[in-house]
PDB file of C-alpha atoms and ligand atoms in Angstrom:
ATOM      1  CA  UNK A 599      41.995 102.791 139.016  1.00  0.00           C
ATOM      2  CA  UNK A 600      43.266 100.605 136.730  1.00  0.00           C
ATOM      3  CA  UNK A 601      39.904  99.765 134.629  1.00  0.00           C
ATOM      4  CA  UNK A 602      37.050 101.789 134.492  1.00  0.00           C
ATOM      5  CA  UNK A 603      33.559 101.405 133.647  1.00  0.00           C
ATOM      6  CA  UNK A 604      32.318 105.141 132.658  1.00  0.00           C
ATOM      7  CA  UNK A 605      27.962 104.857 132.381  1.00  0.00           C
ATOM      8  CA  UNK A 606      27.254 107.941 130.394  1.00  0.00           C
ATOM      9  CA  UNK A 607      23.862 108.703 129.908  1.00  0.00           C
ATOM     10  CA  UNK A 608      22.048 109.532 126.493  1.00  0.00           C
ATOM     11  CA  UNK A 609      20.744 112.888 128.129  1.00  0.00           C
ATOM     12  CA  UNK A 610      24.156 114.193 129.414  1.00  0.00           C
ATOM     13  CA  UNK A 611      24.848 114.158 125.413  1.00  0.00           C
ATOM     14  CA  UNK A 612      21.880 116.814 124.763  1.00  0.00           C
ATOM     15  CA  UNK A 613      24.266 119.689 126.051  1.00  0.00           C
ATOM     16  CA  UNK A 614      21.134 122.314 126.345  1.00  0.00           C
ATOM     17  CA  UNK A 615      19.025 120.494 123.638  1.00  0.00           C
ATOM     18  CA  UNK A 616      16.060 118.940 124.012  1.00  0.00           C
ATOM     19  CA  UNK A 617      16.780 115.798 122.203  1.00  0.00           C
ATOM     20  CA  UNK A 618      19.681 114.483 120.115  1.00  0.00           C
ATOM     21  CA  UNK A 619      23.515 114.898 120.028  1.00  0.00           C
ATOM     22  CA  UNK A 620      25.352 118.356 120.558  1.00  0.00           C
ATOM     23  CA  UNK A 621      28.514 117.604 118.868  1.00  0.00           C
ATOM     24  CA  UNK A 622      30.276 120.229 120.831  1.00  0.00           C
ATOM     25  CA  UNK A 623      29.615 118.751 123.786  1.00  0.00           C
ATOM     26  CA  UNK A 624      30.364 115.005 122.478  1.00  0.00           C
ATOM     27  CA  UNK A 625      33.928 116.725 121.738  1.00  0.00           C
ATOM     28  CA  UNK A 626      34.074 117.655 125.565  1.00  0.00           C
ATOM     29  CA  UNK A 627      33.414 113.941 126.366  1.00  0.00           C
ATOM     30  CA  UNK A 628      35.963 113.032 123.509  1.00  0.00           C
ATOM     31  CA  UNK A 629      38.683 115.293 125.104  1.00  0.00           C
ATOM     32  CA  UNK A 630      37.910 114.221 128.999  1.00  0.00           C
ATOM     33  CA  UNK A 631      38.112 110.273 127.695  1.00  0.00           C
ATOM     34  CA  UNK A 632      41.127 110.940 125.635  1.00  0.00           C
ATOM     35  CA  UNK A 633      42.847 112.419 128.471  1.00  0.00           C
ATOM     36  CA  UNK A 634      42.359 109.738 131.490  1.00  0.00           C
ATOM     37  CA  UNK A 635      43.163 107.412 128.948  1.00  0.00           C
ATOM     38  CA  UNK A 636      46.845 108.989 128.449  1.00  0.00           C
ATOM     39  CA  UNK A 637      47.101 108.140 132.398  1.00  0.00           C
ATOM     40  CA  UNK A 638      47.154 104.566 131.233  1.00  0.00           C
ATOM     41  CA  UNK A 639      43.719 104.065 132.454  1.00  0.00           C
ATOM     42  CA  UNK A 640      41.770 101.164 130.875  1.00  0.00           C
ATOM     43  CA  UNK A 641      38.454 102.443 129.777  1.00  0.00           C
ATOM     44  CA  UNK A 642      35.043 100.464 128.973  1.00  0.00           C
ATOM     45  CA  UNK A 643      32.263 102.659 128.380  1.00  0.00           C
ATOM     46  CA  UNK A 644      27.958 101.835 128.151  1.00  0.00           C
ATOM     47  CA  UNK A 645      26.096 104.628 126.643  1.00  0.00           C
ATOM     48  CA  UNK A 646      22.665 105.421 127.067  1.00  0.00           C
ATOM     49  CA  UNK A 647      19.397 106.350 124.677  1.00  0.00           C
ATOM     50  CA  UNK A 648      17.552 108.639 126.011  1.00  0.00           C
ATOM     51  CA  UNK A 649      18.257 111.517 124.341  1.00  0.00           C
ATOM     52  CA  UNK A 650      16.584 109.804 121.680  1.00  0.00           C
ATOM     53  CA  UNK A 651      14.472 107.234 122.346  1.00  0.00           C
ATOM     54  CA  UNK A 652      12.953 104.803 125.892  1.00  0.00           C
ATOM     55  CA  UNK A 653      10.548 102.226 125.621  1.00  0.00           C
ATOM     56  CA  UNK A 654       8.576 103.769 128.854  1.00  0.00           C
ATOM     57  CA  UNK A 655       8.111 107.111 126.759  1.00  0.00           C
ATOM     58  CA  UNK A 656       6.635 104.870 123.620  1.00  0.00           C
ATOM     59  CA  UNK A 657       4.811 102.265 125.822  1.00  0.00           C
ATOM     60  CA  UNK A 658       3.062 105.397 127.422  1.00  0.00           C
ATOM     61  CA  UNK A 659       1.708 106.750 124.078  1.00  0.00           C
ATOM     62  CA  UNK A 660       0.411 103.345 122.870  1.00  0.00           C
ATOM     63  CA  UNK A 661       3.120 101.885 121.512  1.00  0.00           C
ATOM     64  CA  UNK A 662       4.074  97.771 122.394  1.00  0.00           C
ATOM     65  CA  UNK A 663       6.614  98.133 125.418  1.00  0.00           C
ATOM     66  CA  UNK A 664       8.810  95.105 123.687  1.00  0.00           C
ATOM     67  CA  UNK A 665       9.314  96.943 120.685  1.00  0.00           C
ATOM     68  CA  UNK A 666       9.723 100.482 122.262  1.00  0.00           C
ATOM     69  CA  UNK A 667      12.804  98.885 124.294  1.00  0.00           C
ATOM     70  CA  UNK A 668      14.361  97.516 121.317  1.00  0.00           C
ATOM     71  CA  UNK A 669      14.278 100.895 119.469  1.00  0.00           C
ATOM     72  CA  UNK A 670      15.616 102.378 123.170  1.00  0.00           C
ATOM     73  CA  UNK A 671      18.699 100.021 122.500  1.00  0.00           C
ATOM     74  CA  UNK A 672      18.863 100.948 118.936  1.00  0.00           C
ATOM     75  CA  UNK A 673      19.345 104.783 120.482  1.00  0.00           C
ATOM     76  CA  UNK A 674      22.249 103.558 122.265  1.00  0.00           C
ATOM     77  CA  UNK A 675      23.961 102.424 119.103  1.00  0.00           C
ATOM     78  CA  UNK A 676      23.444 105.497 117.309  1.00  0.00           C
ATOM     79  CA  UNK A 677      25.025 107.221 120.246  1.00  0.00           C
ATOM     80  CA  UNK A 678      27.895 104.781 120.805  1.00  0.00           C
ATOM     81  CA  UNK A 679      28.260 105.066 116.851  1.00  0.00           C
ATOM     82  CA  UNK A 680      28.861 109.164 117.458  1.00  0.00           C
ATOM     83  CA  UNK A 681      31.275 108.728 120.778  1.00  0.00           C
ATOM     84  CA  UNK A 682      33.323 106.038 118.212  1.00  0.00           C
ATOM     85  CA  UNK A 683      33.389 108.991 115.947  1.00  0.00           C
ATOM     86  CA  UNK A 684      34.518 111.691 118.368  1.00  0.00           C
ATOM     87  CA  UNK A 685      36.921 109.460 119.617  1.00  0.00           C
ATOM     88  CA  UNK A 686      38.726 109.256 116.102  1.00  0.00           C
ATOM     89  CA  UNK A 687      42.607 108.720 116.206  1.00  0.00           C
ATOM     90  CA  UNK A 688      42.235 106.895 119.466  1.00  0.00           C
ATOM     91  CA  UNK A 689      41.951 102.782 119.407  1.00  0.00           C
ATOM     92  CA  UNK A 690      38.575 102.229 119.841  1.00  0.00           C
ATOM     93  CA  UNK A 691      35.807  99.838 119.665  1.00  0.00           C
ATOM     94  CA  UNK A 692      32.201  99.252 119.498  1.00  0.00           C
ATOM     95  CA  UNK A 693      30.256  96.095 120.785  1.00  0.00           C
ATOM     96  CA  UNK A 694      26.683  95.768 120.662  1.00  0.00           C
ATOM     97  CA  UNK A 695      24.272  92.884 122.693  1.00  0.00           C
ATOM     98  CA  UNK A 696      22.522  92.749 119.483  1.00  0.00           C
ATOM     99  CA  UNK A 697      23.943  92.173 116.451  1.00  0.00           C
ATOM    100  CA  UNK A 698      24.580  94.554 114.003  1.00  0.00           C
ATOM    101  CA  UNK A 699      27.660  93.223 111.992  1.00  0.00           C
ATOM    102  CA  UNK A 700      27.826  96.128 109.184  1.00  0.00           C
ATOM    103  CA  UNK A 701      29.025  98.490 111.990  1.00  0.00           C
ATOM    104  CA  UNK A 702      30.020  97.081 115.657  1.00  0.00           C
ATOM    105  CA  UNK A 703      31.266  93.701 116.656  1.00  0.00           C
ATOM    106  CA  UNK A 704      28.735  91.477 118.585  1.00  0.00           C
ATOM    107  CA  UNK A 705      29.482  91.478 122.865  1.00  0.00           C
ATOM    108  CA  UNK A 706      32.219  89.298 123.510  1.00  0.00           C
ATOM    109  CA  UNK A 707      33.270  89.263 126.861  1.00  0.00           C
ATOM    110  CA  UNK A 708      36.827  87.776 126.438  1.00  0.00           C
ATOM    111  CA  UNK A 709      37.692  90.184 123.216  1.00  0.00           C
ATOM    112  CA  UNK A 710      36.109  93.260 125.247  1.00  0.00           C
ATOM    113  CA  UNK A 711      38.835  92.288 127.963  1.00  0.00           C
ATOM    114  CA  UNK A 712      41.541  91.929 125.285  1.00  0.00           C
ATOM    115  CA  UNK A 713      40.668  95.186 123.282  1.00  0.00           C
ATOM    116  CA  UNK A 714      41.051  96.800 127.177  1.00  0.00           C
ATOM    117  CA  UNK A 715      44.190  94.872 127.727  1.00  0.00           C
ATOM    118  CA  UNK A 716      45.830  96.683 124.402  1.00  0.00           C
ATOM    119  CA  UNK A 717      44.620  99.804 125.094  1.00  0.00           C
ATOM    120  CA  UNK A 718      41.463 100.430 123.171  1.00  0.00           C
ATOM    121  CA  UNK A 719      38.503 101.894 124.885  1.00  0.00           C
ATOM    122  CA  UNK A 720      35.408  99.838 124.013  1.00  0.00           C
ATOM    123  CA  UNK A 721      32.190 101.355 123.660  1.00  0.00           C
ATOM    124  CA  UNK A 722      28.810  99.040 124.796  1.00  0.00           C
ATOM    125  CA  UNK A 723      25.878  99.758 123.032  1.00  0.00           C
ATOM    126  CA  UNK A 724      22.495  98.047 122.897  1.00  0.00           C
ATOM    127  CA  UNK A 725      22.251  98.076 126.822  1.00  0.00           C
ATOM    128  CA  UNK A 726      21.672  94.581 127.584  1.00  0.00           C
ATOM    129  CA  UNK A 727      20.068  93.337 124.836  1.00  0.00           C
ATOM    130  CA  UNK A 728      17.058  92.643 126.402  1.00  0.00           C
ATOM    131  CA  UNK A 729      13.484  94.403 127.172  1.00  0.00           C
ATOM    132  CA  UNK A 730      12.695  95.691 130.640  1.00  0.00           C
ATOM    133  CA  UNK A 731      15.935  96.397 131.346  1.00  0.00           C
ATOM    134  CA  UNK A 732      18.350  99.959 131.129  1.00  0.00           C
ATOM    135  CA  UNK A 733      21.474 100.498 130.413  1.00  0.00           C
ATOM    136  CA  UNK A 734      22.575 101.425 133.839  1.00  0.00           C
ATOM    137  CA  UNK A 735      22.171  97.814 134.252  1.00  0.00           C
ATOM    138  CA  UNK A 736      24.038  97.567 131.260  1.00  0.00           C
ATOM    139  CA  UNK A 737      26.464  99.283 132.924  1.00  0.00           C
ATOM    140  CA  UNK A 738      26.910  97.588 136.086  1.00  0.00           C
ATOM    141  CA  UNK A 739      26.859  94.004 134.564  1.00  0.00           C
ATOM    142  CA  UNK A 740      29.617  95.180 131.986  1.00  0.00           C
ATOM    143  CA  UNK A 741      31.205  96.381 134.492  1.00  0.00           C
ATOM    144  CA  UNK A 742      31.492  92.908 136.592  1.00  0.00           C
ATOM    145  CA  UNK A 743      32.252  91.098 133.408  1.00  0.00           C
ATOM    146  CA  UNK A 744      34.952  93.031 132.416  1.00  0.00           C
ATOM    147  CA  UNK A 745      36.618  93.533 136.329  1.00  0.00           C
ATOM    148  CA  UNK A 746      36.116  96.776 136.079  1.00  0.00           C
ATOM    149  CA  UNK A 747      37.515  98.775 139.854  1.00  0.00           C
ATOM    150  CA  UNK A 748      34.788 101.317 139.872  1.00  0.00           C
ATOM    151  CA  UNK A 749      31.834 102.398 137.564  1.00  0.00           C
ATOM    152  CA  UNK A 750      31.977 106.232 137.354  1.00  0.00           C
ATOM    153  CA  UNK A 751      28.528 107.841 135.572  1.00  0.00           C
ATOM    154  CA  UNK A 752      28.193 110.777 133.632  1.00  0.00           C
ATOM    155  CA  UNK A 753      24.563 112.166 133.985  1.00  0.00           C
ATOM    156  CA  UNK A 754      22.428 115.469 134.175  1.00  0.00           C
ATOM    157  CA  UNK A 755      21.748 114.304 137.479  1.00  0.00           C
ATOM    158  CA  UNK A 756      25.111 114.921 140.032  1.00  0.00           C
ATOM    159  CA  UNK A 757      23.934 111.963 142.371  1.00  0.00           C
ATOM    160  CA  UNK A 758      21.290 109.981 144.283  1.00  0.00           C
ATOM    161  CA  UNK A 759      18.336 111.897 145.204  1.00  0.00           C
ATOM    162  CA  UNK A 760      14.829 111.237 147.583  1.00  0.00           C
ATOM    163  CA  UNK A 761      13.227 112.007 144.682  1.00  0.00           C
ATOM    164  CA  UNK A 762      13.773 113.352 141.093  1.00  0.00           C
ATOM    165  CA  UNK A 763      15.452 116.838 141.648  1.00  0.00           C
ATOM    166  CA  UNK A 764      14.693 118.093 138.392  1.00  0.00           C
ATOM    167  CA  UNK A 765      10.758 117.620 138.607  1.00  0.00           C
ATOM    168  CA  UNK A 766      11.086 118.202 142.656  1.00  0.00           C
ATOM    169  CA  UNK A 767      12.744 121.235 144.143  1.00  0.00           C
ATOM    170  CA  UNK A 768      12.391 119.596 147.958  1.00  0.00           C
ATOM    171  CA  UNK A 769      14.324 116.684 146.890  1.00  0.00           C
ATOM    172  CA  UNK A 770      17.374 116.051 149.150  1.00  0.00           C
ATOM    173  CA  UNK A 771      20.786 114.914 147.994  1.00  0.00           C
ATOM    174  CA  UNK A 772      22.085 111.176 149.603  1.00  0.00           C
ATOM    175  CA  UNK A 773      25.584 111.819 150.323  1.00  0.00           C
ATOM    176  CA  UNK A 774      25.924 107.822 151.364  1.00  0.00           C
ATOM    177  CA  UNK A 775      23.327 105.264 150.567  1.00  0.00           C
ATOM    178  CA  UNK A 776      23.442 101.653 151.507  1.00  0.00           C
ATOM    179  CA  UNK A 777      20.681  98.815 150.715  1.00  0.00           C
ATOM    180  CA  UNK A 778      19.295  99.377 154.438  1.00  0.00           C
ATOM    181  CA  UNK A 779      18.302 102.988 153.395  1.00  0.00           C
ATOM    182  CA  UNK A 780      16.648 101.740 150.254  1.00  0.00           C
TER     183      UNK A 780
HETATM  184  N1  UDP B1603      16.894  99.480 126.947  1.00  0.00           N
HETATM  185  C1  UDP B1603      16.447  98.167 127.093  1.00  0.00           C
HETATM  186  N2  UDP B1603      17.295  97.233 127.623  1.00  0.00           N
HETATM  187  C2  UDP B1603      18.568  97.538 128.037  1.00  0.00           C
HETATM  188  C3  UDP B1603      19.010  98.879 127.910  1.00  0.00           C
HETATM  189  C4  UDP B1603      18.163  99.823 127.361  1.00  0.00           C
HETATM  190  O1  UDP B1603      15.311  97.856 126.757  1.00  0.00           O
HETATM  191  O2  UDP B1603      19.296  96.629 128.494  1.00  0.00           O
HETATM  192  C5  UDP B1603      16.017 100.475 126.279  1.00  0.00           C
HETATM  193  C6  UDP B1603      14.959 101.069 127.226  1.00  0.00           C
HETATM  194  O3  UDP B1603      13.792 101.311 126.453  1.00  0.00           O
HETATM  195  C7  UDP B1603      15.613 102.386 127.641  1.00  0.00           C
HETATM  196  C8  UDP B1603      16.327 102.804 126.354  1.00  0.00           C
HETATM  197  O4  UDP B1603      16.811 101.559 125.819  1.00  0.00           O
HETATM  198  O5  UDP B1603      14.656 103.344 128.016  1.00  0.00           O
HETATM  199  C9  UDP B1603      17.462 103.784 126.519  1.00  0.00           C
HETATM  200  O6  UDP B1603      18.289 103.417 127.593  1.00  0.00           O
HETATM  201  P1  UDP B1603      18.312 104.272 128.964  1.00  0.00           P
HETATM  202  O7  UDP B1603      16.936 104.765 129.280  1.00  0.00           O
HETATM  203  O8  UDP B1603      18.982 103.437 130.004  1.00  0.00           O
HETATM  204  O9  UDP B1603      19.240 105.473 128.557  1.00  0.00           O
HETATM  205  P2  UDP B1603      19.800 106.700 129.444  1.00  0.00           P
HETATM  206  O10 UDP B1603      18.786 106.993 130.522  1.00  0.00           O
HETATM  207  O11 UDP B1603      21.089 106.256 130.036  1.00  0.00           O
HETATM  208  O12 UDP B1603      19.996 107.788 128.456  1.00  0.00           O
END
């Protein structure tokens, strides 16, 4: 592949936590990045939030759905902030679909492409920048935008299930899925 859109999810940064960052397992991430990108690989990355915060988890104690999504994107920041850091001594970049000047650029689709283009891996955080929405979508419309050949995720979960395996022991692996089967 040529250019890459890697999805990883907030969880898969928990390690065995229950919520947060485990920095040893950030340096994992750091190391696997560092080394497909020394194959010449062009890599775009969205990160996730839910190791620390979704507006479904907020809306369903009360809180406004609306705001619990923005602080969901927020999350992804503060995670795209700690992959930027892990990734030290590589070119790298951060862009955000809401603004947050003091510390990532704002989404730009032509400088994301030219950042890939010279070699820097650019990090996507604040999903879409909009409500309603996750950042696997994030992911897959980055992913278009930037031409990316194939959008690889990095999740607790190792694919696409009949049900949630982690709640559901019966729940039976898909190992092809088309829209018909939906
Ligand atoms: N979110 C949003 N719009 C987006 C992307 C994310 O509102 O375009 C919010 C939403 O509340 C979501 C949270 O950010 O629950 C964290 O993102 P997500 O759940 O996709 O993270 P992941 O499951 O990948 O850790």
């Amino acid at each position: 592949y040529k250019i890459i859109l890697l999805k990883l999810s907030g969880e898969a940064l928990m390690g065995d936590r229950q919520y947060g960052i485990d920095p040893q397992r950030l340096a994992e991430y750091a190391e696997e990045i560092k080394q497909i990108h020394d194959k010449g690989v062009e890599i775009a990355i969205v990160i996730g939030g839910g190791n620390i915060f979704r507006g479904v988890a907020g809306a369903s104690n009360g809180m406004d759905r609306v705001q619990g999504d923005y602080m969901g994107m927020l999350a992804t920041v503060i995670n795209g902030m700690a992959l930027q850091g892990a990734l030290e001594g590589m070119q790298t970049r951060l862009q955000t679909a809401l603004k947050i000047e003091a510390i990532a650029e704002p989404y730009i689709k032509r400088r994301a492409t030219r950042h890939l283009e010279k070699g820097r891996i650019v990090i996507f955080g604040a999903g879409t920048g909009n409500p309603y929405f996750t950042t696997d979508t994030a992911a897959v419309l980055r992913g278009i935008e930037v031409g990316a050949d194939v959008i690889l995720k990095g999740t607790r979960v190792d694919g696409v299930y009949t049900s949630d395996p982690e709640k559901n022991a019966d729940a039976v692996k898909f190992d092809f899925i088309s829209f018909e089967d939906v």
